[in-house]
Short mmCIF file of C-alpha atoms in Angstrom, two decimals:
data_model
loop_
_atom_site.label_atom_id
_atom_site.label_comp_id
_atom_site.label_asym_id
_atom_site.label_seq_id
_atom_site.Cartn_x
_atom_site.Cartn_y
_atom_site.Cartn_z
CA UNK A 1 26.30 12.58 14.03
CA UNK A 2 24.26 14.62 16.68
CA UNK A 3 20.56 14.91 16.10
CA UNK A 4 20.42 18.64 15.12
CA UNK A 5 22.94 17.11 11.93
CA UNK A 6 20.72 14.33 11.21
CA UNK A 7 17.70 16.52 11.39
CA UNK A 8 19.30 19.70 9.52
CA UNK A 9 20.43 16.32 6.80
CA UNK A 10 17.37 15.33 6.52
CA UNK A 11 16.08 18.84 4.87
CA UNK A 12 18.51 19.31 2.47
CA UNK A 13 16.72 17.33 -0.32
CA UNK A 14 12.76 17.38 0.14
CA UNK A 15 11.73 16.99 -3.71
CA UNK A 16 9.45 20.00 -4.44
CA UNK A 17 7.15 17.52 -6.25
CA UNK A 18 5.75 15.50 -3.08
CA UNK A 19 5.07 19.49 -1.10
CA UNK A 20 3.42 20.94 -3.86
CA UNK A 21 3.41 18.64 -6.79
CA UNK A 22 0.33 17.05 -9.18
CA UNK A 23 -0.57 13.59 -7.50
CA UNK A 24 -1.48 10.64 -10.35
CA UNK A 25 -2.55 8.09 -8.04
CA UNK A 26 -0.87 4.45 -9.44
CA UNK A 27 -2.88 1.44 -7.17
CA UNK A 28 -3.60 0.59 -3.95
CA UNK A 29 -0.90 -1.16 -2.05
CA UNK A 30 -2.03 -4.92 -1.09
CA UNK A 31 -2.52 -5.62 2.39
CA UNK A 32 -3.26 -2.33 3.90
CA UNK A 33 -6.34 -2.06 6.51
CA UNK A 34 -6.70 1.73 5.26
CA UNK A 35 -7.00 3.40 1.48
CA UNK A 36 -3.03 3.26 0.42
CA UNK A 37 -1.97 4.28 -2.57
CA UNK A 38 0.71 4.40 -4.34
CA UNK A 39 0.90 7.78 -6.24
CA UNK A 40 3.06 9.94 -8.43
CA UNK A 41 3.85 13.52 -7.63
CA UNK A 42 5.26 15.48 -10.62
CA UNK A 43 5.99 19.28 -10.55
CA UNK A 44 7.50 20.26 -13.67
CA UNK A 45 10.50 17.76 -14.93
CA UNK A 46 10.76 16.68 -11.37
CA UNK A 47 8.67 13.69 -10.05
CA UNK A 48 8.65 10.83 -6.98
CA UNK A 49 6.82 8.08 -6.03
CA UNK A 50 4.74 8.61 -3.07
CA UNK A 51 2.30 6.41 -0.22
CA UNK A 52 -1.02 8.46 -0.10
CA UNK A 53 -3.09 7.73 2.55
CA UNK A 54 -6.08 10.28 2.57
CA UNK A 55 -8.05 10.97 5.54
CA UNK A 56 -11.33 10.09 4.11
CA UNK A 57 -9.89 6.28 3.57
CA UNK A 58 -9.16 5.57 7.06
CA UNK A 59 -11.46 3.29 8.92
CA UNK A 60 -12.93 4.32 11.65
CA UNK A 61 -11.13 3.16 15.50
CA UNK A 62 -12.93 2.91 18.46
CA UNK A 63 -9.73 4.47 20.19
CA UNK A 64 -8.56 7.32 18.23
CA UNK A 65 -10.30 10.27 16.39
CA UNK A 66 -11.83 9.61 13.16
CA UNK A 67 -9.87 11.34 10.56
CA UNK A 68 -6.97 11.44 12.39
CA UNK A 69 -4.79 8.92 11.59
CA UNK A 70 -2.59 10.68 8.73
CA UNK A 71 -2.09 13.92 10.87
CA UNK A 72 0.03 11.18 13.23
CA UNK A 73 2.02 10.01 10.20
CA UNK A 74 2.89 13.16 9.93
CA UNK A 75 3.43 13.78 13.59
CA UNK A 76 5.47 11.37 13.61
CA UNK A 77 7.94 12.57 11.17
CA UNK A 78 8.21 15.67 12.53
CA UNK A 79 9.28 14.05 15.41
CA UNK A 80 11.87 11.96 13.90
CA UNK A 81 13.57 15.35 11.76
CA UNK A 82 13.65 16.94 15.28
CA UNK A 83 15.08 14.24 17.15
CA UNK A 84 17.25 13.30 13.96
CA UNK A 85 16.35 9.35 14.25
CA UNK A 86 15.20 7.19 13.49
CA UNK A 87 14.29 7.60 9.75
CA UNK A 88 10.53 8.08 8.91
CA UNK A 89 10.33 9.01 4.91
CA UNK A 90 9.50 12.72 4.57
CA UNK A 91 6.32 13.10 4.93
CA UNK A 92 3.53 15.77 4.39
CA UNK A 93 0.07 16.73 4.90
CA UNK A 94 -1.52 17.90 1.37
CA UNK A 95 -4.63 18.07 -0.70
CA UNK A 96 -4.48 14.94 -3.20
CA UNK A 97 -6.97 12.99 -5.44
CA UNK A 98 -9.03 11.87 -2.96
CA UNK A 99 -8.75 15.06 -0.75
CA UNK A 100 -6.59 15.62 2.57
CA UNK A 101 -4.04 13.71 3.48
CA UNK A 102 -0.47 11.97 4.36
CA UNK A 103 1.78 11.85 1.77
CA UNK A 104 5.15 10.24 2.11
CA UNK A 105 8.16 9.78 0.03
CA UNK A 106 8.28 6.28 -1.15
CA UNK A 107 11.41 4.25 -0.12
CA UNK A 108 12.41 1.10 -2.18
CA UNK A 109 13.53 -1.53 -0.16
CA UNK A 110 14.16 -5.34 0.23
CA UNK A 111 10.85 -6.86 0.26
CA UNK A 112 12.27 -10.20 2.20
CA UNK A 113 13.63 -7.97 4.59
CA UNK A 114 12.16 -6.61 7.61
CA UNK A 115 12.74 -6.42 11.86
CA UNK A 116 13.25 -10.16 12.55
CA UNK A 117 15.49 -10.48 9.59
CA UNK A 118 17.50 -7.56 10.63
CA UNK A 119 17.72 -6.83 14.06
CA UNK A 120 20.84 -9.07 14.71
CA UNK A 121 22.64 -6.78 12.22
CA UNK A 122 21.47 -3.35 12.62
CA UNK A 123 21.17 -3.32 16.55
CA UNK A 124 21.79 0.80 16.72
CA UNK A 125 19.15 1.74 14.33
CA UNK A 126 16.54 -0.70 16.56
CA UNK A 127 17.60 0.61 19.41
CA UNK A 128 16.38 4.15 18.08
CA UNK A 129 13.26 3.09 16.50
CA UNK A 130 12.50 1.20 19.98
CA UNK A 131 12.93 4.18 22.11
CA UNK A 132 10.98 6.83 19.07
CA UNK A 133 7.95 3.88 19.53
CA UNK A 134 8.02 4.26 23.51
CA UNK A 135 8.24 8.28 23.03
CA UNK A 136 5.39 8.02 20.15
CA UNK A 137 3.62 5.40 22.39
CA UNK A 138 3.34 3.46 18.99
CA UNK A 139 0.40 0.86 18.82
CA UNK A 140 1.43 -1.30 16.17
CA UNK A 141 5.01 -1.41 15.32
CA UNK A 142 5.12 -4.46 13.31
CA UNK A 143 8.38 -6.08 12.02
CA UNK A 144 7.42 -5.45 8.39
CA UNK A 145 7.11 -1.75 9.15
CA UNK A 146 10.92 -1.58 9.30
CA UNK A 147 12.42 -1.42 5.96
CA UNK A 148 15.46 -2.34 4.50
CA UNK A 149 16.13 0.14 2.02
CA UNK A 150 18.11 0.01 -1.17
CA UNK A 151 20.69 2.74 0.46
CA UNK A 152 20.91 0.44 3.22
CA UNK A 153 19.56 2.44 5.36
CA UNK A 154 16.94 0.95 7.96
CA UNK A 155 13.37 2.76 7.25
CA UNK A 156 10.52 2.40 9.66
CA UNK A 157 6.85 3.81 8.20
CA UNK A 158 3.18 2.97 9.24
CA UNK A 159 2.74 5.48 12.35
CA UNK A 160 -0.85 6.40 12.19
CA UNK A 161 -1.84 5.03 15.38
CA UNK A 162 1.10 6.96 17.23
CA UNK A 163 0.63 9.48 19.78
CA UNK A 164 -2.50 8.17 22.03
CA UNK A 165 -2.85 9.82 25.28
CA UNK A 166 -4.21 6.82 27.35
CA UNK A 167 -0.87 3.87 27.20
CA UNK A 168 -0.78 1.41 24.06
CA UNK A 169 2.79 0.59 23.32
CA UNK A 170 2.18 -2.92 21.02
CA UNK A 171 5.56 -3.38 19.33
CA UNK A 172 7.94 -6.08 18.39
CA UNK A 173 11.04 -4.66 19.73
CA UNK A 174 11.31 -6.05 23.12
CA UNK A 175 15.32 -7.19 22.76
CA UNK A 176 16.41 -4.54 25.13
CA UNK A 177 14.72 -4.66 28.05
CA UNK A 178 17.07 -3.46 31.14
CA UNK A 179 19.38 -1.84 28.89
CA UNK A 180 20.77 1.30 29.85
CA UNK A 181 19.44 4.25 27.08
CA UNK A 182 22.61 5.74 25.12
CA UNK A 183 23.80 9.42 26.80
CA UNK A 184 23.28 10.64 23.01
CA UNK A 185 19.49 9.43 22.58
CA UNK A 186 19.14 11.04 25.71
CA UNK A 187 20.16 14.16 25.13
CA UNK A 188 17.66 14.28 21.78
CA UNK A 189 15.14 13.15 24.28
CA UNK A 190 15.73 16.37 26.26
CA UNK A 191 16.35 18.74 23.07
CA UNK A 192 13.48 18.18 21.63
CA UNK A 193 11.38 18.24 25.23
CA UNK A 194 12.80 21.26 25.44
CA UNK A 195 11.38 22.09 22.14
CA UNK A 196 7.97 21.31 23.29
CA UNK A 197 7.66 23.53 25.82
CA UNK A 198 7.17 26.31 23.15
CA UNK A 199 9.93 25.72 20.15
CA UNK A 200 9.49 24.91 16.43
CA UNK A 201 8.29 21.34 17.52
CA UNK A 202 5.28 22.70 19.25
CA UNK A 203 4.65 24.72 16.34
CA UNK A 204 5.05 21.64 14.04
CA UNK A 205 2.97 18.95 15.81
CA UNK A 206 0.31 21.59 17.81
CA UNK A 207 -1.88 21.19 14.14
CA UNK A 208 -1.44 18.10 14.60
CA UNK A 209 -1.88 16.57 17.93
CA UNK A 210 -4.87 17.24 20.51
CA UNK A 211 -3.87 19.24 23.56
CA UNK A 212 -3.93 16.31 25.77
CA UNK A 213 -1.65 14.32 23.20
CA UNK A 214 1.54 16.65 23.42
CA UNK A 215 1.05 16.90 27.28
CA UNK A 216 1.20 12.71 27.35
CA UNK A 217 4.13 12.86 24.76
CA UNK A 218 6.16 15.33 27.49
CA UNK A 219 5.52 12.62 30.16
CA UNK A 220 6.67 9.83 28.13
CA UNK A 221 9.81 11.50 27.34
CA UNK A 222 10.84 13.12 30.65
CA UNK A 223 9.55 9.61 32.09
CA UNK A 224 12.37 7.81 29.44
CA UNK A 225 14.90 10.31 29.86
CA UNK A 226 14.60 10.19 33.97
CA UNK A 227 14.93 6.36 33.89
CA UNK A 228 17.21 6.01 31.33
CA UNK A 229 16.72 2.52 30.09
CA UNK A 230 14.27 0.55 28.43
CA UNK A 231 11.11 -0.53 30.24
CA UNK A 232 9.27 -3.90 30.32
CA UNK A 233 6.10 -3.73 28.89
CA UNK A 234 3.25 -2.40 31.30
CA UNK A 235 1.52 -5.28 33.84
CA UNK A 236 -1.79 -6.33 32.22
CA UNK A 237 -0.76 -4.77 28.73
CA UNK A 238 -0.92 -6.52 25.54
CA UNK A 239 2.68 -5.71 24.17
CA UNK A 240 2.69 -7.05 20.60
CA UNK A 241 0.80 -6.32 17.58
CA UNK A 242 -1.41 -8.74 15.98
CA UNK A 243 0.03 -9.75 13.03
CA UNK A 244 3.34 -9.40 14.27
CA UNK A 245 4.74 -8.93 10.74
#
């Protein structure tokens, strides 16, 4: 399936509760360094579980904006529909509860699963999410943000600290180093470039991104789609996120 199909798929069932629908917020999720929540969105009969991550619960970063961080979820999704991998839960940026922010479809998944438990299995789908992390210039891609989800589908969430302009790749997917880059995830790469330069994905992520953020996300993918493989990590860099899971 091209990415236009994937990304044209990906629309044809956004639940009209999560855009526009009452949020009850349910309980923070454990372990999260920002305010999570789990919420519910109902709009009439229809309802979904949501993650709600509202701008005013994000701690502060000494390297990205304040209040930023759930503008790049969103980003980041965008991305993803336009590309048409790898797949980021629809997500949204909406008034809630506790004001502005991310809202994104909740996916139920295998809680013993994640990267290192998968990789071996579901090499395609990493190879995707590896290349959207060196296009999103990801900072933390940790193995338990890739999900195995009940539709056995591989999910990958947790992308508020995409989209720097300044490098900060930190992931664990290093496997493919040298490898060339699939002529298919290529020619997404230079779709949606192309889309940049004044299409419905500048439109999309121009709310959402700083100037100097989309012009760094154009390098990084005509610098990918130019080499066509995947890179080692940058000299001096520290390539993996702390914890890695």
């Amino acid at each position: 399936m091209s990415g236009d199909e994937r990304a044209l798929e990906a629309l044809s069932d956004v639940p009209r509760a999560l855009l526009e629908g009452d949020l009850e917020i349910l309980g923070l999720m454990p372990g999260a360094s920002n305010y999570t929540f789990l919420a519910r969105a109902r709009a009439g009969d229809e309802e979904a579980l949501a993650i709600y991550k509202p701008r005013r619960g994000e701690i502060p970063l000494w390297d990205f904006t304040s209040g930023t961080l759930c503008a790049r979820e969103v980003a980041a999704y965008e991305l993803s529909r336009c590309l048409g991998w790898p797949n980021v839960p629809l997500t949204v940026l909406r008034e809630g509860p506790e004001g502005e922010g991310s809202v994104q479809l909740f996916v139920r998944f295998d809680p013993e699963q994640h990267y290192f438990t998968l990789e071996l299995e579901h090499r395609e789908d990493f190879r995707r999410v590896a290349v959207f992390d060196l296009v999103t210039n990801n900072a933390d891609r940790k193995s338990g943000h890739c999900l195995l989800g009940e539709d056995g589908m591989i999910w990958v969430i947790d992308h508020g600290v995409c989209f720097a302009a300044e490098p900060k790749v930190r992931t664990v997917i290093w496997e493919y180093i040298g490898e060339p880059i699939s002529e298919q995830l290529l020619r997404d790469l230079r779709r949606a470039r192309g889309e940049l330069d004044g299409g419905r994905l500048r439109d999309r992520l121009s709310p959402l991104l700083a100037g100097e953020e989309l012009e760094a996300l154009a390098r990084r993918i005509d610098a990918l789609a130019a080499s066509g493989v995947f890179p080692e990590p940058d000299p001096g860099a520290r390539p993996y996120p702390w914890p890695p899971i």
